[in-house]
């Protein structure tokens, strides 16, 4: 079990679009296992590879945080191919700890990806699953959830974070 440090807001790796995964080999399986361990330890419901400093198009989601078997989704080269509806809910991020904000997201999302065994898959997610799919896919494109905030709300978070960073608490 390897729990890796999670990169925080301000780390350039979070701003860089990730590279597609071309080969599913032992090294990738190890990376996946480390990502799952890190997500469960955090604890979180989703993690993108660049959040542990690896700029590859790979994410894991488990809404049960390891509590219920069969709920772990390992998504290689994920793409959102369809969305329906719209809903505003609170959202947070392991890379922006201790903040939550209301963010508008689609209510239903269809994700196309490859699983860790190399099978092409498509999956509809709803509610929190749809939100996690959007949030983690955003990460892989170099986007953070705070980027969806506008004006004062966004300024407020950025200001608080730079204050924390200046006092060495970020
Ligand atoms: Ni996040």
Coordinates of N, CA and C and ligand atoms in Angstrom, one line a residue, residues 6 14 46-48 51 91-96 105 132 135-136 138-139 143-145, ligand 1:
X6 N -0.7 14.4 -2.0 CA -1.6 15.0 -3.0 C -1.2 16.5 -3.3
X14 N -1.0 20.5 -11.8 CA -2.5 20.5 -11.8 C -3.1 21.3 -13.0
X46 N -12.8 10.6 -5.4 CA -12.2 10.6 -6.7 C -10.8 11.2 -6.7
X47 N -10.0 10.7 -7.6 CA -8.6 11.2 -7.7 C -8.2 11.1 -9.1
X48 N -7.5 12.2 -9.6 CA -6.9 12.2 -10.9 C -5.4 12.0 -10.8
X51 N -3.1 14.7 -9.7 CA -3.1 15.1 -8.3 C -2.0 14.5 -7.5
X91 N -19.4 21.4 -3.7 CA -18.3 20.6 -4.2 C -17.0 21.0 -3.6
X92 N -16.1 20.0 -3.4 CA -14.8 20.2 -2.8 C -13.8 19.5 -3.6
X93 N -12.5 19.6 -3.2 CA -11.4 19.0 -3.9 C -10.2 18.7 -3.0
X94 N -9.6 17.5 -3.1 CA -8.5 17.2 -2.3 C -7.3 18.1 -2.5
X95 N -7.3 18.7 -3.7 CA -6.2 19.7 -4.0 C -6.5 21.1 -3.5
X96 N -7.7 21.3 -3.1 CA -8.1 22.6 -2.5 C -8.7 22.3 -1.2
X105 N -23.3 21.8 -12.4 CA -22.8 20.6 -13.2 C -23.9 20.0 -13.9
X132 N -18.7 13.8 -9.9 CA -17.3 13.3 -9.8 C -16.7 13.1 -11.2
X135 N -15.7 16.5 -12.4 CA -14.6 17.1 -11.6 C -13.3 16.4 -11.9
X136 N -13.3 15.1 -12.0 CA -12.0 14.4 -12.3 C -11.6 14.6 -13.7
X138 N -12.2 17.2 -15.5 CA -11.6 18.5 -15.5 C -10.2 18.5 -15.0
X139 N -9.9 17.8 -13.9 CA -8.5 17.7 -13.5 C -7.5 17.3 -14.6
X143 N -8.0 21.7 -15.3 CA -9.0 22.6 -14.8 C -9.3 22.2 -13.3
X144 N -9.4 23.2 -12.5 CA -9.9 23.0 -11.1 C -11.3 23.5 -10.9
X145 N -12.0 23.0 -9.9 CA -13.4 23.3 -9.7 C -13.6 24.8 -9.5
Ligands
LIG1 NI1 -10.4 17.5 -7.2

